[in-house]
PDB file of C-alpha atoms in Angstrom:
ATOM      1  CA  UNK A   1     -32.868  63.097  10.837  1.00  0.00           C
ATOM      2  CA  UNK A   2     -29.116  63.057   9.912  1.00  0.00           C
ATOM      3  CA  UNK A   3     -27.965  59.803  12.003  1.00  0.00           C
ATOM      4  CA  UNK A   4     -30.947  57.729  10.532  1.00  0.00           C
ATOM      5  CA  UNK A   5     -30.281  58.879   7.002  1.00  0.00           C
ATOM      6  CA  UNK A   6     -26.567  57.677   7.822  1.00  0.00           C
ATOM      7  CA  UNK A   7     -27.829  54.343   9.205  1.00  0.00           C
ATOM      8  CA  UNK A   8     -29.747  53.643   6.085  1.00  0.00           C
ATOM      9  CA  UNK A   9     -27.005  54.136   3.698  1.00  0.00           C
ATOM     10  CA  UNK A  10     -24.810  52.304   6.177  1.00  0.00           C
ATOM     11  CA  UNK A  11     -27.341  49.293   5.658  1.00  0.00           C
ATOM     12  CA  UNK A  12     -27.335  49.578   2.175  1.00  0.00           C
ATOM     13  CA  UNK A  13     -23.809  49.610   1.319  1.00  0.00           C
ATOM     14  CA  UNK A  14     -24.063  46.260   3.649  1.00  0.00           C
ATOM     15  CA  UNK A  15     -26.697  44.778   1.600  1.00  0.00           C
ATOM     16  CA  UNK A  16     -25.075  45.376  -1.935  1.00  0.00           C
ATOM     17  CA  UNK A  17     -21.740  43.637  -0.410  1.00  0.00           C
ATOM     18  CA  UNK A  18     -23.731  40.095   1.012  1.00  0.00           C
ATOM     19  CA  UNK A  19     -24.908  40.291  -2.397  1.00  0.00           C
ATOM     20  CA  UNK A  20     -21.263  40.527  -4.111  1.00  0.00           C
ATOM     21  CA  UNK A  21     -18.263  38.058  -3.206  1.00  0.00           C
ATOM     22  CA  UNK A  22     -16.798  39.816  -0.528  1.00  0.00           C
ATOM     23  CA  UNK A  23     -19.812  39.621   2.196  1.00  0.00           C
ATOM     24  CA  UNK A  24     -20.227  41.162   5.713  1.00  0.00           C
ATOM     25  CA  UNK A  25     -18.060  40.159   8.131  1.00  0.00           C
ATOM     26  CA  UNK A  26     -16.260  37.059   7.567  1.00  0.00           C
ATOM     27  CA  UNK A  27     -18.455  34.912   5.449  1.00  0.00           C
ATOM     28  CA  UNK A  28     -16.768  35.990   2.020  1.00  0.00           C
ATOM     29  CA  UNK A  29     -13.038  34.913   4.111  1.00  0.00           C
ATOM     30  CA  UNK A  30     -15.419  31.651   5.588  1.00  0.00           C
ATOM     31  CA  UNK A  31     -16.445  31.087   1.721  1.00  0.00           C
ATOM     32  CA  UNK A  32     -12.357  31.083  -0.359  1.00  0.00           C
ATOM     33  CA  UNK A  33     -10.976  28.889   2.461  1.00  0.00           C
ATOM     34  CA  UNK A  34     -13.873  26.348   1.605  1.00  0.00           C
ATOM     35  CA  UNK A  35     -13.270  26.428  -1.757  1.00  0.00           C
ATOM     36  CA  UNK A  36      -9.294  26.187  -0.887  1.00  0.00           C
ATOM     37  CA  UNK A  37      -9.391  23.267   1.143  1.00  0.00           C
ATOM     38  CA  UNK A  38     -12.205  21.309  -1.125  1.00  0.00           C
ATOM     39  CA  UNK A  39      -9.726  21.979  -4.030  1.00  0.00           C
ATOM     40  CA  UNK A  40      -8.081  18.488  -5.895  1.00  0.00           C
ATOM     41  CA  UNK A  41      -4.459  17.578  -4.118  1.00  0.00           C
ATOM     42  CA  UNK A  42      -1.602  18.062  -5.688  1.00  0.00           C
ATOM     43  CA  UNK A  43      -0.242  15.276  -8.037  1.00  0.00           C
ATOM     44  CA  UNK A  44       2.164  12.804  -5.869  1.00  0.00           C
ATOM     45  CA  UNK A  45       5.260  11.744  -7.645  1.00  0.00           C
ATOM     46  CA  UNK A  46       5.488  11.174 -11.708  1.00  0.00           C
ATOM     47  CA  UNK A  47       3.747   8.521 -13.520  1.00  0.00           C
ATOM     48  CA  UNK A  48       6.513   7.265 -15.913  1.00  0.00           C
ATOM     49  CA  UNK A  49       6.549   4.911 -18.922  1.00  0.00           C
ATOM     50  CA  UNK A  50       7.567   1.954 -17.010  1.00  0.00           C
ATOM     51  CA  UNK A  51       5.270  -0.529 -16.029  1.00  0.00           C
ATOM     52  CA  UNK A  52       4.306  -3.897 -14.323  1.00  0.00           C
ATOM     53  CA  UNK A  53       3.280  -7.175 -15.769  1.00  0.00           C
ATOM     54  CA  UNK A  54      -0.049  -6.294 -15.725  1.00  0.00           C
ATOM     55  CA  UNK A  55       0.590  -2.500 -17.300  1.00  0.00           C
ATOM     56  CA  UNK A  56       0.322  -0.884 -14.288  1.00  0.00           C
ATOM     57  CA  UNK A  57       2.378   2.199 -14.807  1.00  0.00           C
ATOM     58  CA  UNK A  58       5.124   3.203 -12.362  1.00  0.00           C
ATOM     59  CA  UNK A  59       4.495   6.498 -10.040  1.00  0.00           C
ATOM     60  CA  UNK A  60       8.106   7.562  -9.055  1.00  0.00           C
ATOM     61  CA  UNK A  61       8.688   9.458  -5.623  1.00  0.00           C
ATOM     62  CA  UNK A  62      11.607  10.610  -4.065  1.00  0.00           C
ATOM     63  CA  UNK A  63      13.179   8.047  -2.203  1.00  0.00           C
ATOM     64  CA  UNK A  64      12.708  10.050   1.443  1.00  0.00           C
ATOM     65  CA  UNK A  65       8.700  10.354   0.466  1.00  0.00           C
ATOM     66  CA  UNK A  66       8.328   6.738  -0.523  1.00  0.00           C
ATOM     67  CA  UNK A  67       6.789   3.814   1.488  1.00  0.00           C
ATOM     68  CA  UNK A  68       8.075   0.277   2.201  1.00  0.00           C
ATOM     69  CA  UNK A  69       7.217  -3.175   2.742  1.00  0.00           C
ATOM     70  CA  UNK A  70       8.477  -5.784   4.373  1.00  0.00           C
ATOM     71  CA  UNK A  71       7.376  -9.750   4.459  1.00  0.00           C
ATOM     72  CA  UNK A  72       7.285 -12.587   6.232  1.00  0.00           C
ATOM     73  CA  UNK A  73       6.039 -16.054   5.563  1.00  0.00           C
ATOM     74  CA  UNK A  74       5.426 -18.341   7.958  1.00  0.00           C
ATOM     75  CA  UNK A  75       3.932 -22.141   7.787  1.00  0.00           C
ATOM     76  CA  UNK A  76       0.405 -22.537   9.035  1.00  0.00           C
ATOM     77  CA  UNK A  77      -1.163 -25.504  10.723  1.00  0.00           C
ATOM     78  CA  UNK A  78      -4.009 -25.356   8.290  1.00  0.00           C
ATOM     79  CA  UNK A  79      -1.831 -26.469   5.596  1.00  0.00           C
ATOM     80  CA  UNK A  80      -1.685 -23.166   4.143  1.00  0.00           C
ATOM     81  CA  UNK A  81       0.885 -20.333   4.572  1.00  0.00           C
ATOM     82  CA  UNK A  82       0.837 -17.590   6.671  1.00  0.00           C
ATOM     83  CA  UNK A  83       1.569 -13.740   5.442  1.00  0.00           C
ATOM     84  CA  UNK A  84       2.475 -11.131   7.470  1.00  0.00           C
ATOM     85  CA  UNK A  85       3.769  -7.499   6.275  1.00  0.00           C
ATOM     86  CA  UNK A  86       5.292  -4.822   8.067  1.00  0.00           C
ATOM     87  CA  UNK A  87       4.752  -1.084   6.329  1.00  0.00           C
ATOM     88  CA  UNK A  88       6.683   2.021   6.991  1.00  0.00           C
ATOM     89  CA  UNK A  89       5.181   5.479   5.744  1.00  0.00           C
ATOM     90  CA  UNK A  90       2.272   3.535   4.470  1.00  0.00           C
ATOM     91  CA  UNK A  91      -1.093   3.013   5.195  1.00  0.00           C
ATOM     92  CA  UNK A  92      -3.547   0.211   3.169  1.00  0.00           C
ATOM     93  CA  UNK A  93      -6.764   2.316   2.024  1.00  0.00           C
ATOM     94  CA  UNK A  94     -10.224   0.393   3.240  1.00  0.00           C
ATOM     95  CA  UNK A  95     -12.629  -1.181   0.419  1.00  0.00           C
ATOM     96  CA  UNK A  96     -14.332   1.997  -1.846  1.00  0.00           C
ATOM     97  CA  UNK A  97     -11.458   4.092  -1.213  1.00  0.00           C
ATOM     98  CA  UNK A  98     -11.495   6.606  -4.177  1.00  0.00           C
ATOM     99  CA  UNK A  99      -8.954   5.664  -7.131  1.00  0.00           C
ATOM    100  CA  UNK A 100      -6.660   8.605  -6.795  1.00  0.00           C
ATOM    101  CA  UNK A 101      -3.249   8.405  -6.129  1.00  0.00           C
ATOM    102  CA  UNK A 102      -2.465   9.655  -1.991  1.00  0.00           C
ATOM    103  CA  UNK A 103       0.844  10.097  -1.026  1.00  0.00           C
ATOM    104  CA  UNK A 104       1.385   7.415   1.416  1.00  0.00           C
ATOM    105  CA  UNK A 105      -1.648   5.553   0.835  1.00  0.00           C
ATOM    106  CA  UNK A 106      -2.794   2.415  -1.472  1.00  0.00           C
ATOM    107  CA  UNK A 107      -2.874  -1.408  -1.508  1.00  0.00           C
ATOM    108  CA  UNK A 108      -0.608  -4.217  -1.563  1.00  0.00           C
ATOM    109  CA  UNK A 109      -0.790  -6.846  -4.323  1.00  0.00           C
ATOM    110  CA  UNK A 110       0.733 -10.385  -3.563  1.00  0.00           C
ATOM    111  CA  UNK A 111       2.600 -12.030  -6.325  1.00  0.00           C
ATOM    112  CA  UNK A 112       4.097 -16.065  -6.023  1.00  0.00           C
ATOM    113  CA  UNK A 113       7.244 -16.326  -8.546  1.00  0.00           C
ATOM    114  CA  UNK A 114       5.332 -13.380 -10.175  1.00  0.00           C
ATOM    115  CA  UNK A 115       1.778 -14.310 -10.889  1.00  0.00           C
ATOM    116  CA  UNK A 116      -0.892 -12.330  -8.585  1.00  0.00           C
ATOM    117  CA  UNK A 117      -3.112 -14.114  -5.985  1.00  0.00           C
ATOM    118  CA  UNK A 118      -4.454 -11.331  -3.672  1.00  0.00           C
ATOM    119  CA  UNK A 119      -5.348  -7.981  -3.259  1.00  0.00           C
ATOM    120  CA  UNK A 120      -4.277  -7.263   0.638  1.00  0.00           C
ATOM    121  CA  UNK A 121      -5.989  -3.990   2.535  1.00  0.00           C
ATOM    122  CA  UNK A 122      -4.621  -5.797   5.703  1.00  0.00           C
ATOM    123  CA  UNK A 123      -1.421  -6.476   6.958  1.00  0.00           C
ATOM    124  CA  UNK A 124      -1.913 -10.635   6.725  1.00  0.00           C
ATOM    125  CA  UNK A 125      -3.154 -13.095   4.671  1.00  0.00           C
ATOM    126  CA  UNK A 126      -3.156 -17.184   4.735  1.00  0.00           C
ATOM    127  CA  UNK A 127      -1.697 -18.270   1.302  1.00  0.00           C
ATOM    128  CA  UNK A 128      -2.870 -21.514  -0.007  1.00  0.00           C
ATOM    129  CA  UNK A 129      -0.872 -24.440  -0.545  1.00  0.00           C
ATOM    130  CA  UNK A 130      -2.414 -24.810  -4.378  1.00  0.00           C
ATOM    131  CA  UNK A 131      -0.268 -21.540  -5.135  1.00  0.00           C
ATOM    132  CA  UNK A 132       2.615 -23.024  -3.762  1.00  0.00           C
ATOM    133  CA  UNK A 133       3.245 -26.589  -5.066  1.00  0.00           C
ATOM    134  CA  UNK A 134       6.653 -28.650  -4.394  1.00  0.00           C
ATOM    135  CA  UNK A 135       9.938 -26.628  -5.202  1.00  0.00           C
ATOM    136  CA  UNK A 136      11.206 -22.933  -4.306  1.00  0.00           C
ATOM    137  CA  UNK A 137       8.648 -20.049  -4.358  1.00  0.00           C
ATOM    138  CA  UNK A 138       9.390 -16.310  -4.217  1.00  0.00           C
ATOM    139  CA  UNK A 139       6.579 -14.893  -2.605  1.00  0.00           C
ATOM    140  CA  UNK A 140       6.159 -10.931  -3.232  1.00  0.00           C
ATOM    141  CA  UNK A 141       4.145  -7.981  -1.789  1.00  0.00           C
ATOM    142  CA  UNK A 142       4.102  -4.655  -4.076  1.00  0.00           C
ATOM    143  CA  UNK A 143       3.083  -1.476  -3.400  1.00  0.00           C
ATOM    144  CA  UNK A 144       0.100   0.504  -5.122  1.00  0.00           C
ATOM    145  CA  UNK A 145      -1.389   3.404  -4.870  1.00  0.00           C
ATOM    146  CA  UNK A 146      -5.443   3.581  -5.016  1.00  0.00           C
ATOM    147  CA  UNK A 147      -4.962   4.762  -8.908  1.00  0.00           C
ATOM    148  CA  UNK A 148      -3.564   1.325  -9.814  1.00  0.00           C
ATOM    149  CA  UNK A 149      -0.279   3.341 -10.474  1.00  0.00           C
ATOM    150  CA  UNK A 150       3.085   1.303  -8.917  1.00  0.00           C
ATOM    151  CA  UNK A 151       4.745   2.818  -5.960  1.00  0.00           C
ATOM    152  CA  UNK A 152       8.641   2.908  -7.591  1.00  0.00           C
ATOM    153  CA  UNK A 153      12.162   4.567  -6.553  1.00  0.00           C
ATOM    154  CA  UNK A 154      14.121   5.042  -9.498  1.00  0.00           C
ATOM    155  CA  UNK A 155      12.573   2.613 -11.831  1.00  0.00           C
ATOM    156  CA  UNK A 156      12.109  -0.074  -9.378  1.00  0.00           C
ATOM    157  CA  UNK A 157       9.014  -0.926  -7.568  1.00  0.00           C
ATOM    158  CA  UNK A 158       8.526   0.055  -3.922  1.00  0.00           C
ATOM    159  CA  UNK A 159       8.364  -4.265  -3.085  1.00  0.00           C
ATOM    160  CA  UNK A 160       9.704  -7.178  -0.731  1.00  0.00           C
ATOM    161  CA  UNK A 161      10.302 -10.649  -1.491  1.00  0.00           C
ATOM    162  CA  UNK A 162      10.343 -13.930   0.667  1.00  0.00           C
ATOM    163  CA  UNK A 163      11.326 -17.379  -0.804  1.00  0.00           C
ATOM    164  CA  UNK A 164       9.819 -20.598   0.714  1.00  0.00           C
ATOM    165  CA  UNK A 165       9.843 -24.072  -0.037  1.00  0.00           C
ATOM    166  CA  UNK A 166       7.272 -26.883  -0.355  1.00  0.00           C
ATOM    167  CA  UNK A 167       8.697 -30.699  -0.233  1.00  0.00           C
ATOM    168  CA  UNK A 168       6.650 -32.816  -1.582  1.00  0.00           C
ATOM    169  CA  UNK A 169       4.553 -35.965   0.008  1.00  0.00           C
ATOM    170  CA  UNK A 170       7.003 -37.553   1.430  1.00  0.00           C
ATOM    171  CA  UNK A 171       8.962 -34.299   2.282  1.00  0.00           C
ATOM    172  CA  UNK A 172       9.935 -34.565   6.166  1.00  0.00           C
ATOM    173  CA  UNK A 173       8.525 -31.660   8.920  1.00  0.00           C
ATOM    174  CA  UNK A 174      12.025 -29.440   8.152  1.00  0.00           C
ATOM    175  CA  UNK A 175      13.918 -26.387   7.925  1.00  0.00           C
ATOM    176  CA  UNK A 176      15.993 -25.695   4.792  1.00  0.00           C
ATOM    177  CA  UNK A 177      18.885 -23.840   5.672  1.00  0.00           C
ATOM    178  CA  UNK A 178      18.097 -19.904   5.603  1.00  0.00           C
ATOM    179  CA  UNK A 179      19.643 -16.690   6.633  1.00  0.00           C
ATOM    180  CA  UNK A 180      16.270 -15.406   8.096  1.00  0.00           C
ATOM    181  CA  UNK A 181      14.702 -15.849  11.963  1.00  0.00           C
ATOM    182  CA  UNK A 182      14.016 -19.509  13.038  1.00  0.00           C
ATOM    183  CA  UNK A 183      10.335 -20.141  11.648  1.00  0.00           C
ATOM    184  CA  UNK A 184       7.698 -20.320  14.319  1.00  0.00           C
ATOM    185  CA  UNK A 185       6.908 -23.797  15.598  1.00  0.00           C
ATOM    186  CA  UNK A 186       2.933 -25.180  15.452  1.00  0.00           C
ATOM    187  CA  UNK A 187       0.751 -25.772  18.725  1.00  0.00           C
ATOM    188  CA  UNK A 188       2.275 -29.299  18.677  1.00  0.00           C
ATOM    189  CA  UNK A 189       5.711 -28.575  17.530  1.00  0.00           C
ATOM    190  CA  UNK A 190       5.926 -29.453  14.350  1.00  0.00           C
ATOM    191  CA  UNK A 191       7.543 -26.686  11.971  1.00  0.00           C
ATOM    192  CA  UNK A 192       5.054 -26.896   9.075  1.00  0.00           C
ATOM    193  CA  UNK A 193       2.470 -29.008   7.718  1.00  0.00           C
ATOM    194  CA  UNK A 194       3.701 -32.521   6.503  1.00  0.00           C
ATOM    195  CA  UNK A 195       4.242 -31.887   3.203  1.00  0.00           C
ATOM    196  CA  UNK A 196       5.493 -28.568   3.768  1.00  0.00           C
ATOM    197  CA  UNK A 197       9.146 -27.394   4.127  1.00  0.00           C
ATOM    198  CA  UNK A 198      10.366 -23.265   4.927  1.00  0.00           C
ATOM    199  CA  UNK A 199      13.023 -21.426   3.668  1.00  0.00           C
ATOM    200  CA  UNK A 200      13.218 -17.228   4.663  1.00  0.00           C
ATOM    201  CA  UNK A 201      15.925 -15.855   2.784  1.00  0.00           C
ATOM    202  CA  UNK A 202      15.695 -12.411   2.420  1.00  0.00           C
ATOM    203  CA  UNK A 203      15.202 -11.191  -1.504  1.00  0.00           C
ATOM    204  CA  UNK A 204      15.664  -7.299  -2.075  1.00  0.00           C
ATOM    205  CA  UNK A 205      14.232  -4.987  -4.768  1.00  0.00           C
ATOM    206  CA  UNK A 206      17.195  -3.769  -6.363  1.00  0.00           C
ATOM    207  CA  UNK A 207      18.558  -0.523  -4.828  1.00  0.00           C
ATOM    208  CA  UNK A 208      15.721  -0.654  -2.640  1.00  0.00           C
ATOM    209  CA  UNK A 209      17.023  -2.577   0.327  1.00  0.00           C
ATOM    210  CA  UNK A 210      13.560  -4.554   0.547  1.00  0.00           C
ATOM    211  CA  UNK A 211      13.327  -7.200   3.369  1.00  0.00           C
ATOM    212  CA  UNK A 212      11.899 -10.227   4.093  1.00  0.00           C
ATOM    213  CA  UNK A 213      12.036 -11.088   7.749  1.00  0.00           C
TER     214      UNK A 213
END
């Protein structure tokens, strides 16, 4: 009969299109937006020439798209030092993270008077003493993203520095003078450790307005 002639062909033409790119229905539409949303992000920033001490080139962003840091080092009781960072527009990236650069995303790397001691995917850390011996420290927490690539803002790295000071043996339980918050006292009231003095003093990035609190 006519109508079953018309199914058939109907059928047909519905067959040859499953088994082209468009599809029946919405599987073809189901199919381009998985292929759209599995697709590589787009680059974040510029990777420039500049780099760190360790060659870890500089990935420039605009300064409203960029992250910061802040620090804070405190005394322990433990005789070691206590690290604490405050983020904005940031967010540390858990161990196996994949090494691609994520706007927003990354590690911090802490530096004392510009040497590296720790990789941080939290916001603190205890710093020992043996990286800070007697005398003035600047204590520094840098951006990166999961790349190894440097956060920056116009050639300068996304970063915030704290100095502190260690006396030595014989050092009294003090406070140098410092334009920072009083430091937090100890369970029994001592300041620091005994052979331990602190100093905040906040120590920007250039242009970046970096703080130490």
């Amino acid at each position: 009969m006519a109508w079953t002639r018309a199914l058939l062909a109907a059928l047909a033409v519905c067959v040859l299109l499953l088994t082209g790119s468009a599809g029946c229905g919405t599987n073809g539409a189901d199919e381009q937006q998985k292929q759209r949303n599995e697709a590589s992000p787009s680059p974040v920033g510029e990777v420039v020439g500049e780099t760190d001490e360790e060659g870890h080139r500089y990935r420039e962003v605009d300064e409203e798209d960029a992250p910061d840091v802040g620090i804070e080092v405190q005394p322990a009781a433990d005789d070691r030092w206590s690290v604490r960072l405050t983020l904005k527009d940031f967010r540390l990236s858990p161990a196996g993270a994949k090494p691609e650069a994520v706007a927003g995303r990354g590690i911090a790397r802490l530096f004392v008077d510009g040497h590296p001691v720790a990789r941080l995917r939290t916001t603190e850390y205890r710093l020992s003493a043996r990286h800070v011996p007697q005398g003035t420290h600047h204590v520094t927490a840098r951006l990166y993203a999961d790349d190894g690539t440097v956060w920056a803002v116009d050639g300068e790295p996304v970063e915030s520095t704290a100095d502190i000071t260690a006396s030595g043996p014989s050092g009294a339980s003090r406070s140098s003078p410092h334009s920072g918050p009083e430091p937090t006292g100890t369970a029994n009231g001592a300041l620091s450790p005994p052979d331990l003095v602190l100093r905040t003093e906040e120590r920007a990035s250039p242009d970046r307005g970096g703080k130490a609190s």
